[in-house]
mmCIF file with all atom_site columns, C-alpha atoms in Angstrom:
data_model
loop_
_atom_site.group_PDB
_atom_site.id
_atom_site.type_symbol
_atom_site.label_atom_id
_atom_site.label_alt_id
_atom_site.label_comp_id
_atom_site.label_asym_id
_atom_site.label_entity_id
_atom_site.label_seq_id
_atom_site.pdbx_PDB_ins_code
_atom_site.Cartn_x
_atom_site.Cartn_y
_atom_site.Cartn_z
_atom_site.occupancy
_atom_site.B_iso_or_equiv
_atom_site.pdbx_formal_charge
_atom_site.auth_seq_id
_atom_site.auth_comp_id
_atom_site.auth_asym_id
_atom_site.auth_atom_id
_atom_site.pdbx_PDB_model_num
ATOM 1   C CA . UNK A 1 1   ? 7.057  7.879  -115.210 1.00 45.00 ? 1   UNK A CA 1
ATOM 2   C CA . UNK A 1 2   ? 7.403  4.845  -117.391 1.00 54.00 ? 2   UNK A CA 1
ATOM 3   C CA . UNK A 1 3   ? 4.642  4.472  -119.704 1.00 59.00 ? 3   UNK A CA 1
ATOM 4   C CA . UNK A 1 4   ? 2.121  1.761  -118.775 1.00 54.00 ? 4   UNK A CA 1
ATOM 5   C CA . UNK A 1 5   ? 2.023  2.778  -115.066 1.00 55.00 ? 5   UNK A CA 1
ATOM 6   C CA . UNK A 1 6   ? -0.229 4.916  -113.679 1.00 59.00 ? 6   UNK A CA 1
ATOM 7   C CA . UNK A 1 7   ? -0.109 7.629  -110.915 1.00 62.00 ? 7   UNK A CA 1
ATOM 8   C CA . UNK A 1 8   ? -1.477 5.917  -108.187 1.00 72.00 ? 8   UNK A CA 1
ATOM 9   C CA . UNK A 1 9   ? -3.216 7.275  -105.305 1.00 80.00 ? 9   UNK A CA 1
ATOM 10  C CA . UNK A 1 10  ? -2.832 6.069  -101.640 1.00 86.00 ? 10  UNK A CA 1
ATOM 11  C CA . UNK A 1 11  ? -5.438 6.266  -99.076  1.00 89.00 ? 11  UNK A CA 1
ATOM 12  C CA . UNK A 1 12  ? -4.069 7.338  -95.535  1.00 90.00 ? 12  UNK A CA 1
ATOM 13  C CA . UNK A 1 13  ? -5.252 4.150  -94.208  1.00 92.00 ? 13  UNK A CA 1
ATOM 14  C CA . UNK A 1 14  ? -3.292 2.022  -96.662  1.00 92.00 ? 14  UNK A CA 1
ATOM 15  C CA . UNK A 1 15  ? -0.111 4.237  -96.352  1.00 91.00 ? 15  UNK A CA 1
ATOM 16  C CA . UNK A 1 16  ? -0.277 4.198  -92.199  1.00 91.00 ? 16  UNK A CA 1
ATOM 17  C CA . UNK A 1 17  ? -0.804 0.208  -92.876  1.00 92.00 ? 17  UNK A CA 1
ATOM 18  C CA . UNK A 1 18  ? 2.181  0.455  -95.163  1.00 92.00 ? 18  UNK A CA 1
ATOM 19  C CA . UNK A 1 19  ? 4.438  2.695  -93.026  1.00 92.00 ? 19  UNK A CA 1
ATOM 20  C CA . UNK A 1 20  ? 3.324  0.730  -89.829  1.00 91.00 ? 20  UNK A CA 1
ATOM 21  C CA . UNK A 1 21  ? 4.391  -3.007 -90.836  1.00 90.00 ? 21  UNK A CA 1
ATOM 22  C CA . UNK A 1 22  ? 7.504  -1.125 -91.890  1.00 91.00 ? 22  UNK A CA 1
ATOM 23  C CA . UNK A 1 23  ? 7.748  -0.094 -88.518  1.00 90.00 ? 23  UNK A CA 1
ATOM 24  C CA . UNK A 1 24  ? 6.481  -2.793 -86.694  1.00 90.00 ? 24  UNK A CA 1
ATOM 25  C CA . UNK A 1 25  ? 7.297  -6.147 -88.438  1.00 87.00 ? 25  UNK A CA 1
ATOM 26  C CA . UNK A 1 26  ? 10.635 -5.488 -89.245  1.00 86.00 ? 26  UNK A CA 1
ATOM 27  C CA . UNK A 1 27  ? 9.715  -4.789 -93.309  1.00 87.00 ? 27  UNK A CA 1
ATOM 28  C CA . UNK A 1 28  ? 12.288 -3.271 -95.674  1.00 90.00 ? 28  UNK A CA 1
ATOM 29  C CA . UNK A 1 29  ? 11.303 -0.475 -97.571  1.00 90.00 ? 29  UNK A CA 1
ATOM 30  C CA . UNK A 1 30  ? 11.805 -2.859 -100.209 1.00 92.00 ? 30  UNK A CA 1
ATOM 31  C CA . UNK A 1 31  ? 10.168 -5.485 -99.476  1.00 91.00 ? 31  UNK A CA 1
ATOM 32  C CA . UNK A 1 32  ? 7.153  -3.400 -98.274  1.00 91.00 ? 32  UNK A CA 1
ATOM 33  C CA . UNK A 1 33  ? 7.026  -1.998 -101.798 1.00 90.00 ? 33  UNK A CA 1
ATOM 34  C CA . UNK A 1 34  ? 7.290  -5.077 -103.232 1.00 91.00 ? 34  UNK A CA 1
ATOM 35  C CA . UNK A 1 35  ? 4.240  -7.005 -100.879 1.00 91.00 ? 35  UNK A CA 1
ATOM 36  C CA . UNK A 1 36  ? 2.084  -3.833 -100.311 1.00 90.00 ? 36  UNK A CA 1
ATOM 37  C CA . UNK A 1 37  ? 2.770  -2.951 -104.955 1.00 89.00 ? 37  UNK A CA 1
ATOM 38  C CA . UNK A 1 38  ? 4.027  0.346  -104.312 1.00 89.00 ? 38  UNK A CA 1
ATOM 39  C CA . UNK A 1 39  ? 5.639  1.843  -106.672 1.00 86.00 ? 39  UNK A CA 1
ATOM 40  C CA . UNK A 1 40  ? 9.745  2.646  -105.546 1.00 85.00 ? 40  UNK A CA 1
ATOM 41  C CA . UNK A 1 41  ? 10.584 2.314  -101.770 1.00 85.00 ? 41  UNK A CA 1
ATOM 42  C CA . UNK A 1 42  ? 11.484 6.195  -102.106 1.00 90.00 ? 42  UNK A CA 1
ATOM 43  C CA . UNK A 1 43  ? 7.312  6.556  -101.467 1.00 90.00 ? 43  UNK A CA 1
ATOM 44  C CA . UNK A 1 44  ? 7.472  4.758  -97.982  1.00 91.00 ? 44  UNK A CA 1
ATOM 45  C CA . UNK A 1 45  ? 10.259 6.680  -97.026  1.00 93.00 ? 45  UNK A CA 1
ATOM 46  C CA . UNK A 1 46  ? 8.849  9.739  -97.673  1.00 92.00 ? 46  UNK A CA 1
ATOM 47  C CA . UNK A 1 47  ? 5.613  8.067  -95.738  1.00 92.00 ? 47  UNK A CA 1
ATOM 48  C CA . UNK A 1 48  ? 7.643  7.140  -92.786  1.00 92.00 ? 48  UNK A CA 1
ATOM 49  C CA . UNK A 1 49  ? 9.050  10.333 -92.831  1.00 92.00 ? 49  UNK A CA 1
ATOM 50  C CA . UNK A 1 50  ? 5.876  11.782 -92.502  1.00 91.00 ? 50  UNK A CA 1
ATOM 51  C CA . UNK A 1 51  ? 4.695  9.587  -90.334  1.00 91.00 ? 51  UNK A CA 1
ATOM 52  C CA . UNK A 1 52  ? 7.072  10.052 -87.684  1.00 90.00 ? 52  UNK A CA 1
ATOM 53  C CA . UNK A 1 53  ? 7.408  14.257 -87.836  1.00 90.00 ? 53  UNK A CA 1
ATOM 54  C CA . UNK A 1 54  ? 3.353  14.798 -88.159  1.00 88.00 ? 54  UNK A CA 1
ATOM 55  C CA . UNK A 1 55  ? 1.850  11.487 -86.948  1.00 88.00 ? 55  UNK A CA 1
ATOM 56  C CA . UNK A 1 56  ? -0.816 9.258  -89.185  1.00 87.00 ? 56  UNK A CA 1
ATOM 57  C CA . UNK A 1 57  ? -2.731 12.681 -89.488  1.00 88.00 ? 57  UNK A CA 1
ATOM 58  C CA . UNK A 1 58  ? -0.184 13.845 -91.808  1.00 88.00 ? 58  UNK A CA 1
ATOM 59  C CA . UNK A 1 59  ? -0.571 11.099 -94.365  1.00 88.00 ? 59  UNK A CA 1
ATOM 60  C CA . UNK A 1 60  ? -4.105 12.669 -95.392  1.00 86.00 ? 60  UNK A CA 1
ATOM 61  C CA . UNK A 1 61  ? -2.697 15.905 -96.682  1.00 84.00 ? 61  UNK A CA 1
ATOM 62  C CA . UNK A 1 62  ? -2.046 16.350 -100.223 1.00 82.00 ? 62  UNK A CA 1
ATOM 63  C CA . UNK A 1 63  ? 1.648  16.940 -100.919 1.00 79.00 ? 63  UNK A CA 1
ATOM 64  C CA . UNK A 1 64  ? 1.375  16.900 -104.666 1.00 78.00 ? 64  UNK A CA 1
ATOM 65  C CA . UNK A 1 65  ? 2.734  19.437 -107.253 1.00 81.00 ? 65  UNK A CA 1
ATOM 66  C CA . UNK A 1 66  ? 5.094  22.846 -105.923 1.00 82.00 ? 66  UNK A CA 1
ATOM 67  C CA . UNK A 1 67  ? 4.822  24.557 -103.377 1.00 76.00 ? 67  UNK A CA 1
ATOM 68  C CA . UNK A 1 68  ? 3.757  27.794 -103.503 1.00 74.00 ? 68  UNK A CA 1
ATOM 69  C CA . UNK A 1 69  ? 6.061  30.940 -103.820 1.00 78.00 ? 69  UNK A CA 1
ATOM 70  C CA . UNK A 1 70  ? 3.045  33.545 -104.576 1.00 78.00 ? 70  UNK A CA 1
ATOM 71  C CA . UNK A 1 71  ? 2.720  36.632 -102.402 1.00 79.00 ? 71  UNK A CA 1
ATOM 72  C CA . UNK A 1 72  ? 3.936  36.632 -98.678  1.00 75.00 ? 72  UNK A CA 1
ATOM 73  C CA . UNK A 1 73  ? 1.401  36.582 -96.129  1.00 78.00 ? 73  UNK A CA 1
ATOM 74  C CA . UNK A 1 74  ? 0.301  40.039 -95.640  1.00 83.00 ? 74  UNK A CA 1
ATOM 75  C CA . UNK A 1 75  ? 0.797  41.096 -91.636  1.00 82.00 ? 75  UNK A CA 1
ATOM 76  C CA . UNK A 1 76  ? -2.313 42.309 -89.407  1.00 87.00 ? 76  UNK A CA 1
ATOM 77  C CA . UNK A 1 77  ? -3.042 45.399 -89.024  1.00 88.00 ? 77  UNK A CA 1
ATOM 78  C CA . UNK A 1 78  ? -2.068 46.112 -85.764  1.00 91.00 ? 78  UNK A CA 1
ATOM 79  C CA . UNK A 1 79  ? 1.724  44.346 -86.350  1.00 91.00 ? 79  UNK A CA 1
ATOM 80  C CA . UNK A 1 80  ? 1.857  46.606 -89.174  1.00 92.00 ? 80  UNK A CA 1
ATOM 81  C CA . UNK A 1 81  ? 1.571  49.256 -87.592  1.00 94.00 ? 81  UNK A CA 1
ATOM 82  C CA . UNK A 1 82  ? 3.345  48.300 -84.170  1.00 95.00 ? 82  UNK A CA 1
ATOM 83  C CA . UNK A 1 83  ? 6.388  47.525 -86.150  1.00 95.00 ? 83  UNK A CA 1
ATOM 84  C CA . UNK A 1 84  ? 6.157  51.372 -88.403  1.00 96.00 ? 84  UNK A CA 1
ATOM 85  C CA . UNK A 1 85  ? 6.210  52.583 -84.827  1.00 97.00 ? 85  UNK A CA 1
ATOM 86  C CA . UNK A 1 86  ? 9.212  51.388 -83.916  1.00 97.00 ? 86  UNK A CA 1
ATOM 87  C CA . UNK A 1 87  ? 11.062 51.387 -86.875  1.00 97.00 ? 87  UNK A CA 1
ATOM 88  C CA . UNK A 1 88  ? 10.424 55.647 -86.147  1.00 98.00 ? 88  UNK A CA 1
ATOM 89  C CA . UNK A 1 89  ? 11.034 55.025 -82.537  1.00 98.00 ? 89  UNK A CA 1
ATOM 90  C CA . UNK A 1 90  ? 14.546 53.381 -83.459  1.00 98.00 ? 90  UNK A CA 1
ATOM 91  C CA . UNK A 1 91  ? 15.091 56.132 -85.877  1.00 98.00 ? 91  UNK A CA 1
ATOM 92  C CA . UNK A 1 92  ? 14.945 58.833 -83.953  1.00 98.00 ? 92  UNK A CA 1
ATOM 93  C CA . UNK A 1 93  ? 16.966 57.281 -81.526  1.00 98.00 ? 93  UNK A CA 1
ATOM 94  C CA . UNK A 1 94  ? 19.337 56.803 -84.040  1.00 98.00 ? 94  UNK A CA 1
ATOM 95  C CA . UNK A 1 95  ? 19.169 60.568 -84.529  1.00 97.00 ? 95  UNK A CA 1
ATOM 96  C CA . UNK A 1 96  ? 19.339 61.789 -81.035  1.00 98.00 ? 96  UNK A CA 1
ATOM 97  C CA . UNK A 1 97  ? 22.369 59.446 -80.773  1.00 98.00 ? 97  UNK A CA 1
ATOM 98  C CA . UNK A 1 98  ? 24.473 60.812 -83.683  1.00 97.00 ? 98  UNK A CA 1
ATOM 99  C CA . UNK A 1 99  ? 23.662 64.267 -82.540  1.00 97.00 ? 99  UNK A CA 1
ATOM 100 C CA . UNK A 1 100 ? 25.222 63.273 -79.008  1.00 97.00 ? 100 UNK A CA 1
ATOM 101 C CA . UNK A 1 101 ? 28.099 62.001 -80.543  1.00 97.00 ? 101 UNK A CA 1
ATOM 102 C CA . UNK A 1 102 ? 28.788 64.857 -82.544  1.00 96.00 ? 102 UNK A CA 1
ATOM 103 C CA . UNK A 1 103 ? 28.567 67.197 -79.314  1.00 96.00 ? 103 UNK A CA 1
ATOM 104 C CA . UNK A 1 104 ? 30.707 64.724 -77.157  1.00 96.00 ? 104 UNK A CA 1
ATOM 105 C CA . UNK A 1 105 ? 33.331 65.461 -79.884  1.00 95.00 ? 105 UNK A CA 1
ATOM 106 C CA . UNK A 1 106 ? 32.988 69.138 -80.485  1.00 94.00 ? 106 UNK A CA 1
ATOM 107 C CA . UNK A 1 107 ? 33.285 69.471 -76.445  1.00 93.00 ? 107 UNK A CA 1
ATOM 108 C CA . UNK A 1 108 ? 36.615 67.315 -76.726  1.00 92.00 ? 108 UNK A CA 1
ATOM 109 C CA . UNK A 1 109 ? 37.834 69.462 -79.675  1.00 93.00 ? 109 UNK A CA 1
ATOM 110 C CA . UNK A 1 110 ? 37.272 72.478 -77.464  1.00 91.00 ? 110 UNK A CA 1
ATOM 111 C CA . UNK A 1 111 ? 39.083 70.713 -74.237  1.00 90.00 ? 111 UNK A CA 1
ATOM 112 C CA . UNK A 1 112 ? 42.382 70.187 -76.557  1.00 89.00 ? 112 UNK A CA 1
ATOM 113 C CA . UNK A 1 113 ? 41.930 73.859 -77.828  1.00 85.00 ? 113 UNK A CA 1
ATOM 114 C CA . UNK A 1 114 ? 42.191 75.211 -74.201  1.00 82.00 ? 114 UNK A CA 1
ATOM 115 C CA . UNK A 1 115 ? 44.949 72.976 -72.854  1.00 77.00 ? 115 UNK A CA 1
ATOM 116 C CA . UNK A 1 116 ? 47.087 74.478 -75.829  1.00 69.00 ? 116 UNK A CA 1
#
């Protein structure tokens, strides 16, 4: 930031005001900077953006700083466990069919051995 300008904070209600003349009377994100002293039309952009996926509720969250890439979200329990059982469902199925396969060509081994 350039020095002598300080890191504003926007209420929702003056960023939905902002984002709505945009919308509504035709403003430039320009101009809207320049009327409503916002600093850089990248801000109501971002604001319309907003506005638009998450509705005027969305202005009121805090989208400062990184996002987080701690920890992932540990599953319940219960899916925990649901998906351990099937991961040894899906194995032994794997199993049972490589064993099948491996019979199926012992049998056609034999077949070939007889026609001879």
């Amino acid at each position: 930031m350039p020095k002598g300008i300080s890191n504003k904070r926007y209420t929702p209600e003056f960023k939905k005001q902002v984002v709505e003349a945009v919308i509504q009377g035709g403003l430039s994100y320009r101009e809207a900077a320049r009327i409503y002293e916002v600093q850089g039309h990248g801000r109501i952009q971002s604001w319309e953006r907003i506005y638009l996926e998450e509705g005027p509720e969305g202005l009121a969250l805090e989208r400062r700083g990184r996002g987080s890439t701690g920890r992932p979200r540990q599953l319940p329990k219960e899916a925990e466990e649901d998906l351990l059982a099937e991961v040894q469902r899906l194995r032994a199925e794997n199993a049972y069919l490589k064993n099948l396969q491996a019979l199926v060509l012992e049998e056609e081994r034999r077949q070939r051995k007889k026609r001879r």
